[in-house]
Coordinates of C-alpha atoms and ligand atoms in Angstrom, one line a residue:
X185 CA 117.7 88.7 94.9
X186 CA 119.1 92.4 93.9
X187 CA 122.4 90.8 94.0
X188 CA 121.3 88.0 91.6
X189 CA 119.8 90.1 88.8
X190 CA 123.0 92.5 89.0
X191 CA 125.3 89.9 88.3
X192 CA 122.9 88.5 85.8
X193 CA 123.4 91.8 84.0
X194 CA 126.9 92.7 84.3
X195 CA 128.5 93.1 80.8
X196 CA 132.3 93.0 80.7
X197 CA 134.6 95.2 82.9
X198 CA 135.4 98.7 81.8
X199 CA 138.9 98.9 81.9
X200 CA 140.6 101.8 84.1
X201 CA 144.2 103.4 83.9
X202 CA 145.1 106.0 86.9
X203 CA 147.9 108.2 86.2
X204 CA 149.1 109.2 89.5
X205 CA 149.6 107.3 92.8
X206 CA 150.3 110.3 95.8
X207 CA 147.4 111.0 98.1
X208 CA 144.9 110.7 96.0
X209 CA 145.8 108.1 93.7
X210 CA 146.1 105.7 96.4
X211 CA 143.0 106.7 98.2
X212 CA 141.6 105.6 94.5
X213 CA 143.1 102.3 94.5
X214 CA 142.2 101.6 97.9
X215 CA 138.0 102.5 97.4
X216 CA 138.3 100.8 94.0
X217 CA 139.3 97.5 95.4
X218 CA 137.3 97.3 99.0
X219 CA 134.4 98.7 96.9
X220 CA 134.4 96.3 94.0
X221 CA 131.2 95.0 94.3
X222 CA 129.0 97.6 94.9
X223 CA 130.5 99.7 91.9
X224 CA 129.6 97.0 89.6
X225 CA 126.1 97.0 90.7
X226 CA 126.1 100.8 90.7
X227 CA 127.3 100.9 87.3
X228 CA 126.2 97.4 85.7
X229 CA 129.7 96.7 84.3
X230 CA 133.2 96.2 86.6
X231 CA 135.7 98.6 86.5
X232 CA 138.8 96.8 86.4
X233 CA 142.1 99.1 87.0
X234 CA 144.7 97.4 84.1
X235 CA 147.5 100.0 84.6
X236 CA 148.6 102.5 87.4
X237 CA 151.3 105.2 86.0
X238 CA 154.0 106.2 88.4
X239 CA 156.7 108.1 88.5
X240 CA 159.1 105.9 90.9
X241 CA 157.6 102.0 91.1
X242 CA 159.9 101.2 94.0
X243 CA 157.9 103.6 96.9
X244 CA 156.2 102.0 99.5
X245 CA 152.7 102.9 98.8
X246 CA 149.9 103.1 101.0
X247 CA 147.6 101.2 99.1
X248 CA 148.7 97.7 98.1
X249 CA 148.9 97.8 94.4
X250 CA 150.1 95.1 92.1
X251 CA 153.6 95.1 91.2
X252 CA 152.4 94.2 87.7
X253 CA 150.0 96.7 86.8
X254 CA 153.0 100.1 87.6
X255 CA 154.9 101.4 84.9
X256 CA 156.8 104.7 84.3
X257 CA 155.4 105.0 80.2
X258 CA 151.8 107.3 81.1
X259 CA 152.1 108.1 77.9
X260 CA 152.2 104.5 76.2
X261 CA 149.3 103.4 78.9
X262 CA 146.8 106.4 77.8
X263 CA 147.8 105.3 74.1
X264 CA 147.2 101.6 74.0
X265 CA 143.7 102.2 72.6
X266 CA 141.7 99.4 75.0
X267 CA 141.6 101.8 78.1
X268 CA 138.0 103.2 78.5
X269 CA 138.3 105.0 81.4
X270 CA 141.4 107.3 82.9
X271 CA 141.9 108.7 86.5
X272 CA 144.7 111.5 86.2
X273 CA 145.3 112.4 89.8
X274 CA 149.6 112.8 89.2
X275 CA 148.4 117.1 89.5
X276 CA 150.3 120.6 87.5
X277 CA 150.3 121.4 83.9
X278 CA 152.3 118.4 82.2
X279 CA 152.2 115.8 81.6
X280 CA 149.0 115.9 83.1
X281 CA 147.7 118.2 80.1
X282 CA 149.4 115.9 76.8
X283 CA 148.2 112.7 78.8
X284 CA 144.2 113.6 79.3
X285 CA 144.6 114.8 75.3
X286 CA 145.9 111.6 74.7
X287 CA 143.8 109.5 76.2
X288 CA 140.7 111.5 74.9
X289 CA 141.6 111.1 71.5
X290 CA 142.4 107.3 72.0
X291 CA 138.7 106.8 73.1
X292 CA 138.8 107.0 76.9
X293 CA 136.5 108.9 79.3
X294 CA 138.6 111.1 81.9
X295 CA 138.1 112.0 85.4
X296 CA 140.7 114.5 86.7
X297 CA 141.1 116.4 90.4
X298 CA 144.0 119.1 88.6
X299 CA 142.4 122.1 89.5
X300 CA 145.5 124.1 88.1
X301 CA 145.3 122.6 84.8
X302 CA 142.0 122.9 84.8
X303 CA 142.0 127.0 85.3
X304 CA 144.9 127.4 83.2
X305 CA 143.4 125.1 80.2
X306 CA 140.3 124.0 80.6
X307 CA 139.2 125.0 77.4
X308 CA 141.9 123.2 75.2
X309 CA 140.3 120.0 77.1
X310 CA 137.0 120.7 76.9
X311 CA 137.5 121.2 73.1
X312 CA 138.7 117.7 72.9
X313 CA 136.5 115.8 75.0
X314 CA 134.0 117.3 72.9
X315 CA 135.5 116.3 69.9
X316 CA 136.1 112.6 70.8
X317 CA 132.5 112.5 72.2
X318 CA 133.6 111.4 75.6
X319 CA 133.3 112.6 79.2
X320 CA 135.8 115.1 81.5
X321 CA 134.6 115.2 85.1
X322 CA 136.5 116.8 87.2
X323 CA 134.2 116.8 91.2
X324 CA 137.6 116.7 93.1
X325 CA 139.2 120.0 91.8
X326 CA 137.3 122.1 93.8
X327 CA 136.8 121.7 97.4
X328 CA 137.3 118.2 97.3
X329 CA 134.6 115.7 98.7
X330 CA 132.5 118.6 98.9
X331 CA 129.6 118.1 95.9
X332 CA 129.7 121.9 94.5
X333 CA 130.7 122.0 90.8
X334 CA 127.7 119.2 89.9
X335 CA 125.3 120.9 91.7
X336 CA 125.9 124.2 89.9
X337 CA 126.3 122.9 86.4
X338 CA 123.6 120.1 86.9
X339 CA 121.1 121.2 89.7
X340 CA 121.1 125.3 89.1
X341 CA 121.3 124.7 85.6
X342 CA 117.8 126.4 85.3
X343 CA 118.6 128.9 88.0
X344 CA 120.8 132.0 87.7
X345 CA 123.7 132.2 90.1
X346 CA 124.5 135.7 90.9
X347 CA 127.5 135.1 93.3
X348 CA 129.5 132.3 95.3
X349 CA 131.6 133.2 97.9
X350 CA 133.5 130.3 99.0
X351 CA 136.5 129.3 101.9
X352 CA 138.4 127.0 98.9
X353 CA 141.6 126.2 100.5
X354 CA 142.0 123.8 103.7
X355 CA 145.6 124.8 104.8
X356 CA 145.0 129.1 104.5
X357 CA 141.6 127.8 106.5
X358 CA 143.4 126.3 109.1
X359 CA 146.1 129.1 109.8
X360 CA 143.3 131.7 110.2
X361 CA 141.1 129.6 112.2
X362 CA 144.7 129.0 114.4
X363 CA 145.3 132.6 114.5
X364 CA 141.9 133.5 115.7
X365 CA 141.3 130.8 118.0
X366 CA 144.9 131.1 119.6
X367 CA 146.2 134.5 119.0
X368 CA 149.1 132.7 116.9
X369 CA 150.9 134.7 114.8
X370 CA 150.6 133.9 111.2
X371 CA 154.5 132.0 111.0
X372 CA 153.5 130.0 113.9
X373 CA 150.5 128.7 112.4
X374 CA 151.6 127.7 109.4
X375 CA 154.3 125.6 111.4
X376 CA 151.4 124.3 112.9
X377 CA 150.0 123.0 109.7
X378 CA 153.0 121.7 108.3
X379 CA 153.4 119.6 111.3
X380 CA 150.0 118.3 111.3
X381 CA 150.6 117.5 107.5
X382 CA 147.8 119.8 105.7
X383 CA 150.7 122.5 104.4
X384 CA 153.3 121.3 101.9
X385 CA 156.8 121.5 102.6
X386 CA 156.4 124.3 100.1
X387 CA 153.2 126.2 100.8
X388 CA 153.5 129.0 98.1
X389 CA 150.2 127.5 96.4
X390 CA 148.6 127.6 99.6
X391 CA 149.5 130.7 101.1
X392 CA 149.6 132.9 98.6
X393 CA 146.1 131.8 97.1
X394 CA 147.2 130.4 94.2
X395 CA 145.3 127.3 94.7
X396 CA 142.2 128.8 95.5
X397 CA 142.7 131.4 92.4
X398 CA 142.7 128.1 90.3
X399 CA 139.2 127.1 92.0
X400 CA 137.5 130.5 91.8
X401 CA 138.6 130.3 87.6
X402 CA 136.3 126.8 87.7
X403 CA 134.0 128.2 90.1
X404 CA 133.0 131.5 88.1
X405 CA 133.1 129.6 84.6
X406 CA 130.2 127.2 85.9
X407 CA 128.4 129.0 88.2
X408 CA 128.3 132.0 85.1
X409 CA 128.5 129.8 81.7
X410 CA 131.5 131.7 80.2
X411 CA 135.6 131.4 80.5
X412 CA 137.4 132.2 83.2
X413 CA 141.2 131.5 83.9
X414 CA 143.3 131.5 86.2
X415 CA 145.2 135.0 85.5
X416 CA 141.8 136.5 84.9
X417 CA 141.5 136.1 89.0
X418 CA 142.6 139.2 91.6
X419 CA 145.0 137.4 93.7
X420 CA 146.1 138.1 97.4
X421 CA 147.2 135.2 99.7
X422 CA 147.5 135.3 103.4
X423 CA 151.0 135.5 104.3
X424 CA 150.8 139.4 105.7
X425 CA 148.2 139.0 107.3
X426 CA 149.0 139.8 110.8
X427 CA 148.0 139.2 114.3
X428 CA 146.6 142.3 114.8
X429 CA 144.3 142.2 112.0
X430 CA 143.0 139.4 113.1
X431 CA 142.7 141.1 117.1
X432 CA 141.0 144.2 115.0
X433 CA 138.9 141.4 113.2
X434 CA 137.3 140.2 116.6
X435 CA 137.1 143.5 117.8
X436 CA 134.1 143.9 115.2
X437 CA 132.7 140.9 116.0
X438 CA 134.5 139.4 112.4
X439 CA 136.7 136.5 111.6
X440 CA 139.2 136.7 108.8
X441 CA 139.0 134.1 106.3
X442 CA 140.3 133.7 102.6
X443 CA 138.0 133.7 100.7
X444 CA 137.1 132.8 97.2
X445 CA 134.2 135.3 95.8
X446 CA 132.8 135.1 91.9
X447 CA 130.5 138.1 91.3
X448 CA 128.0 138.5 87.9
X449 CA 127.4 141.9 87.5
X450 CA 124.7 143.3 85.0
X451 CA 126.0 146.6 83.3
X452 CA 124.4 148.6 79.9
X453 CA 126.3 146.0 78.0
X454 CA 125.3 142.8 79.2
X455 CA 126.6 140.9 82.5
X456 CA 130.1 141.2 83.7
X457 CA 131.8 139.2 86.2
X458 CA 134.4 138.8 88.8
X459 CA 136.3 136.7 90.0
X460 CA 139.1 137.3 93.4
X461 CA 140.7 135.6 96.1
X462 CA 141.7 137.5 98.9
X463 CA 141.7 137.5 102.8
X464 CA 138.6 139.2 104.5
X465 CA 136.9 140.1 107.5
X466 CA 132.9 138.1 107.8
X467 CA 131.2 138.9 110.9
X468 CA 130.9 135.6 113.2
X469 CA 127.1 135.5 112.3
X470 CA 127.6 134.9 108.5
X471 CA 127.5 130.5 107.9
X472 CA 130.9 130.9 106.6
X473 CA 132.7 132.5 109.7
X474 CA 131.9 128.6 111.3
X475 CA 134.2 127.1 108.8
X476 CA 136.8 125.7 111.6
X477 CA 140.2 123.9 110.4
X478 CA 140.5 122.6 107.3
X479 CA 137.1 122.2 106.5
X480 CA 135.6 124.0 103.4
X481 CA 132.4 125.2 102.4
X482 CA 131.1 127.1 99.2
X483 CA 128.2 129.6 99.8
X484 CA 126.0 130.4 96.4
X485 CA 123.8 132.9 95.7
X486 CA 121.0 132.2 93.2
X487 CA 117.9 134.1 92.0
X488 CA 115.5 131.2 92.4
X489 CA 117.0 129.2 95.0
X490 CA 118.0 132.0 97.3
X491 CA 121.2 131.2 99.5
X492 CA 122.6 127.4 99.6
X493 CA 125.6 126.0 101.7
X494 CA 128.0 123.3 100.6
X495 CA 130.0 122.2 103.5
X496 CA 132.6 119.3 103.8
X497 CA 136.2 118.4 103.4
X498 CA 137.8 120.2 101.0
X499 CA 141.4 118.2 100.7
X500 CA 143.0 114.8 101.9
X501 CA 143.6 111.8 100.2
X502 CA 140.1 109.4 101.2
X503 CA 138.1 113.1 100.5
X504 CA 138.9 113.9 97.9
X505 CA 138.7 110.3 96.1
X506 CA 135.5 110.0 97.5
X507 CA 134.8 113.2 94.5
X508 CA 137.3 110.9 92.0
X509 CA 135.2 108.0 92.6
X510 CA 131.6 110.0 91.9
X511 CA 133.1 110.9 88.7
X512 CA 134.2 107.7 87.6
X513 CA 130.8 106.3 88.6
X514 CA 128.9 108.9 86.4
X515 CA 131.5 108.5 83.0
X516 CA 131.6 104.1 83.8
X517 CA 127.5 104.5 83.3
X518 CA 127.9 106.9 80.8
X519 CA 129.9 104.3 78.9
X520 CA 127.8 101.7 78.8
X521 CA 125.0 103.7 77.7
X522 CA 126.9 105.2 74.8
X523 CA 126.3 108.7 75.9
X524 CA 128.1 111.7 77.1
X525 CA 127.6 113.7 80.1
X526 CA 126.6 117.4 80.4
X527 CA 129.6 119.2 79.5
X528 CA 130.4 122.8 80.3
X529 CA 128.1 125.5 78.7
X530 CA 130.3 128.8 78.0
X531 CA 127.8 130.4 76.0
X532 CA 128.0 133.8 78.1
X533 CA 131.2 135.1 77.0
X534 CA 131.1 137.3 79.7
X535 CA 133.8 140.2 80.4
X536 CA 135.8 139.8 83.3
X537 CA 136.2 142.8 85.2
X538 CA 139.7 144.1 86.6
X539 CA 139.8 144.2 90.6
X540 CA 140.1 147.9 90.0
X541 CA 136.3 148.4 88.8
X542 CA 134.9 145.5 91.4
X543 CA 133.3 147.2 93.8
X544 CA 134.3 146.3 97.6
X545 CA 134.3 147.0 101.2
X546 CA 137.2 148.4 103.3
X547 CA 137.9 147.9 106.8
X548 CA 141.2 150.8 107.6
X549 CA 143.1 151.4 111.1
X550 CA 145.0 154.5 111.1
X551 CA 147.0 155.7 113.6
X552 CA 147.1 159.3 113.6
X553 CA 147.3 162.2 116.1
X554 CA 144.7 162.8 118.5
X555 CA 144.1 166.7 117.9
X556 CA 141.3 168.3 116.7
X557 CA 140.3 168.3 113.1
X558 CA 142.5 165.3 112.4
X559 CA 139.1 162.7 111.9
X560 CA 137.6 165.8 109.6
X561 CA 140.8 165.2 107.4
X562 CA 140.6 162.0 107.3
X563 CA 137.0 161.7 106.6
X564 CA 137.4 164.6 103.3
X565 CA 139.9 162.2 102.1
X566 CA 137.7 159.5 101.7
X567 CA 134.9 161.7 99.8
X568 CA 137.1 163.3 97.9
X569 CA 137.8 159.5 96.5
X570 CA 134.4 159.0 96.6
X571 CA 134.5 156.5 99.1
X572 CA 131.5 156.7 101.7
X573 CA 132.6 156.0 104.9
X574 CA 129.6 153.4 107.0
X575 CA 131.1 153.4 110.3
X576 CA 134.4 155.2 112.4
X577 CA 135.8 154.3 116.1
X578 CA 138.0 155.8 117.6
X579 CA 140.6 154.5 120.5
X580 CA 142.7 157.0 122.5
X581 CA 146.4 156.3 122.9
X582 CA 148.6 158.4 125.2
X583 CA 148.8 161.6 122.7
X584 CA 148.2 159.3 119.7
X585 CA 144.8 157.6 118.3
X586 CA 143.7 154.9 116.1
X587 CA 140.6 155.5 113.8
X588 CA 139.1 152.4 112.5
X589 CA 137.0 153.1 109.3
X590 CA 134.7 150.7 107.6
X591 CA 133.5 151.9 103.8
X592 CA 130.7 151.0 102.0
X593 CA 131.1 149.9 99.0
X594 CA 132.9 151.3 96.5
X595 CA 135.4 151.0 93.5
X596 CA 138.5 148.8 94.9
X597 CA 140.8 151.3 93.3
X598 CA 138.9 154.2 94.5
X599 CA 139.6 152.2 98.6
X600 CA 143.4 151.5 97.2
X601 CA 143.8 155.6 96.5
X602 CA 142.6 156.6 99.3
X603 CA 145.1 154.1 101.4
X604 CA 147.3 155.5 99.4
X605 CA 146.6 159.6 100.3
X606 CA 145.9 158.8 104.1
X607 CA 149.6 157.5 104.0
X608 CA 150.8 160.9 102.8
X609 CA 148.6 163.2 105.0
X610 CA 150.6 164.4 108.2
X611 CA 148.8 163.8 110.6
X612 CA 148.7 160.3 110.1
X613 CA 151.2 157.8 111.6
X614 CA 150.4 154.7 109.8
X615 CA 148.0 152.7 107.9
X616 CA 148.2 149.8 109.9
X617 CA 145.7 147.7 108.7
X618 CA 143.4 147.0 105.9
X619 CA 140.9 144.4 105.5
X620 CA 138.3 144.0 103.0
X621 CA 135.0 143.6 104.6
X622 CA 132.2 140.6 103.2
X623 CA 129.2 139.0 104.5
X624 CA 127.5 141.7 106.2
X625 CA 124.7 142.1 103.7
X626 CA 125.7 145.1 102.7
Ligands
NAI968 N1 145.7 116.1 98.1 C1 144.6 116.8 98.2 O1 144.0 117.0 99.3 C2 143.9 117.2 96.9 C3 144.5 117.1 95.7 N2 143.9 117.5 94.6 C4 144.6 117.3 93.3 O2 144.8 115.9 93.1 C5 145.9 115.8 92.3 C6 146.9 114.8 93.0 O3 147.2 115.3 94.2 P1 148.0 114.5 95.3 O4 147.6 113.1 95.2 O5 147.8 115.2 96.6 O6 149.5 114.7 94.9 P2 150.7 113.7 95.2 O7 152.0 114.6 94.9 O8 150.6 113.1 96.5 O9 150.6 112.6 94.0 C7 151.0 112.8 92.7 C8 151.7 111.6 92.3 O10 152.0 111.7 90.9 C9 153.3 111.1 90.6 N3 153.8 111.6 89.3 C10 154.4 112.8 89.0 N4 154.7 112.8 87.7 C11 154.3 111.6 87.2 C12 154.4 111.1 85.9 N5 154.9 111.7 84.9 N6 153.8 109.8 85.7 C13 153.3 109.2 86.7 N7 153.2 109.6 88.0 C14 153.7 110.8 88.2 C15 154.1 111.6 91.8 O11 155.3 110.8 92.0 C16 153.1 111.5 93.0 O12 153.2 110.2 93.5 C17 146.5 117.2 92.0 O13 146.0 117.7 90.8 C18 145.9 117.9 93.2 O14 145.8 119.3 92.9 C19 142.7 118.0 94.6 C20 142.0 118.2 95.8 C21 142.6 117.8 97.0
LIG969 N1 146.1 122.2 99.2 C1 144.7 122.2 99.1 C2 144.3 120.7 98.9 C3 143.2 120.6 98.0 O1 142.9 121.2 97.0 C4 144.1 122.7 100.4 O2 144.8 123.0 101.4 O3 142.9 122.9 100.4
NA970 NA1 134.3 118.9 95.0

């Protein structure tokens, strides 16, 4: 009977260009067909795909697309004025950036998963999806399947988030969670992950945080209603990250993740916020330390809600067009009804504090030598930074020790001096490790 009104009510099909056909793209193609059906009842219209871009037509592809519908011209596809809905899923700055204009300005509604557009741009697009009164969704670009960016620009819109601290990136994820569960060092694992296919060939993005730089940017600009970019984001990836931080992490009952953590401050002049990506230790109680793998999962803080988890797959080609496929759901029905969806509120204007004046926690090993007075010296140099020191341990070795010194919190670049004089004092070997510290409640 359901099935019979539905198709009494379908109006004609919406038609759908996807620019892109990697991983994602043909994860798209694949859920559009074998799902035909029920997204025309969902939506009340078909969506039928009329043009797939590609770079090189004659790959094998893993979803069976026909031969007729590829072409190499993006640009002529978003500009033939009878598309209504575009996918781009083909990722970096162009042409992914003059294509989505395009096709905005020719009519169509876009869904996007290019997260590094999206942090270096997002504003130019917004602008002109405005302007052509259509629809930009963009689910996929952070943690993939995971449903995080609705939820905080639709569900907490009457909330105030005061902080999300999230694991963003599924490879860096993966080669801590290897280094911790194995004792691998940190080359090893990443072989690891390039073997079992979840780093590129080239894992710069990966590694060095620049991917999950990109998703904090679209994180902190939703969760906090103002503009943040990518270059407005502290960046540290994990590649020195050794295996003895990650020994020292355990020792404290802590795991070392990367995380990505967007702060709102309030300050004499109005809120502030922050926005960094960095490796740091959690303690093994806090929800995020369980975060095996590749998996992802964004932890928010809110003043009315309290604390909420979102936990999923954050990457991979079926994942993360499940998120594409939500989108193009939502902008399909918005279609038909003539309307746009909510579209991003950056009414804040919010200053984005340097990582100098965000206040953090340090975790320091210093090897020094085990006479008296030494841990006196070392403890006046953290006052005399005005860094309050929470906790100290200290290990004998032979005629040498190690102190290990958590902080509480404090300036970052009032922790980063004080690295900086304990390296100079005499007594002291080495710095050999230091962690930022999260989680604790502190
Ligand atoms: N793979 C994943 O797990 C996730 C990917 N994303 C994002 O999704 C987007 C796509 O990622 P993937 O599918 O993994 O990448 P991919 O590299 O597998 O696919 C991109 C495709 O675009 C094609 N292409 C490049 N230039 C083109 C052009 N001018 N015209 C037409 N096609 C062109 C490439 O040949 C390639 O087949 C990126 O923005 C990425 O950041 C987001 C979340 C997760
Ligand atoms: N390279 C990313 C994939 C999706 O954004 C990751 O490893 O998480
Ligand atoms: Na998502």
């Amino acid at each position: 009977m359901d099935g019979q009104r539905n198709e009494d009510t379908v109006r004609p099909p919406l038609r759908l260009a996807l620019l892109g056909c990697g991983s994602v793209g043909s994860q798209v193609v694949r859920l559009l067909r074998e799902q035909a059906d029920d997204l025309t009842a969902r939506v009340g219209a078909p969506i039928e795909l009329v043009g797939v871009a590609v770079r090189r037509p004659e790959l094998q592809r893993d979803a069976d697309v026909p031969a007729h519908l590829l072409t190499t011209d993006a640009a002529g596809l978003v500009s033939r004025g009878d598309i209504d809905l575009v996918v781009e899923v083909i990722g970096g700055i162009e042409p992914s950036r003059s294509l989505i204009l395009t096709a905005l300005e020719n009519g169509a509604s876009v869904v996007t998963a290019n997260k590094a557009l999206l942090a270096e741009d997002g504003s130019t697009l917004f602008a002109a999806a405005e302007k052509a009164g259509r629809d930009l969704y963009y689910e996929a670009a952070v943690a993939g399947a995971i449903p995080i960016l609705r939820p905080l620009r639709e569900s907490l819109a009457g909330d105030k988030v005061r902080r999300v601290l999230g694991i963003v990136n599924g490879t860096t994820n993966f080669i801590l969670d290897k280094m911790d569960t194995s004792g691998a060092g940190f080359t090893e694992a990443l072989e690891e992950a390039q073997d079992l296919g979840y780093a590129e060939a080239d894992p710069t993005a990966d590694v060095e945080g620049y991917d999950a730089a990109a998703k904090a940017a679209i994180l902190a600009s939703l969760a906090f209603h103002t503009r943040v970019t990518a270059a407005d984001v502290y960046r540290e990836g994990i590649s020195d990250v050794t295996a003895s931080d990650v020994a020292s992490a355990r020792e404290m009952d802590s795991v070392v993740k990367l995380l990505a953590i967007c702060e709102l401050t309030d300050g004499p002049d109005g809120p502030s916020v922050s926005a960094r990506v960095h490796p740091a230790m959690i303690p093994r109680s806090h929800p995020l330390a369980s975060v095996r793998e590749a998996y992802n999962a964004v932890f928010v803080e809110s003043e009315a809600a309290g604390q909420l988890m979102f936990y999923g797959p954050g990457a991979g080609g079926a994942p993360t067009a499940s998120a594409v496929l939500g989108d193009l759901v939502t902008v399909a029905r918005n279609r038909l009804m003539d309307v746009r969806g909510a579209g991003e509120s950056a009414y804040a204007q919010c200053e984005v504090l340097p990582m100098g004046s965000t206040e953090t926690r340090y975790h320091v090993a210093i090897d020094v030598d085990d006479k008296a007075g030494v841990l006196a010296q070392v403890a006046h140099t953290f006052a005399d930074h005005g860094v309050s020191i929470k906790t100290v341990r200290q290990e004998g070795r032979g005629v040498d020790a190690q102190l290990v010194v958590v902080s509480h919190r404090a300036a970052d670049a009032d922790l980063a001096a004080t690295v900086e004089a304990l390296r100079t004092m005499p007594n002291v070997h080495d710095v050999s490790s230091i962690m930022r510290v999260e989680g604790d409640g502190e």
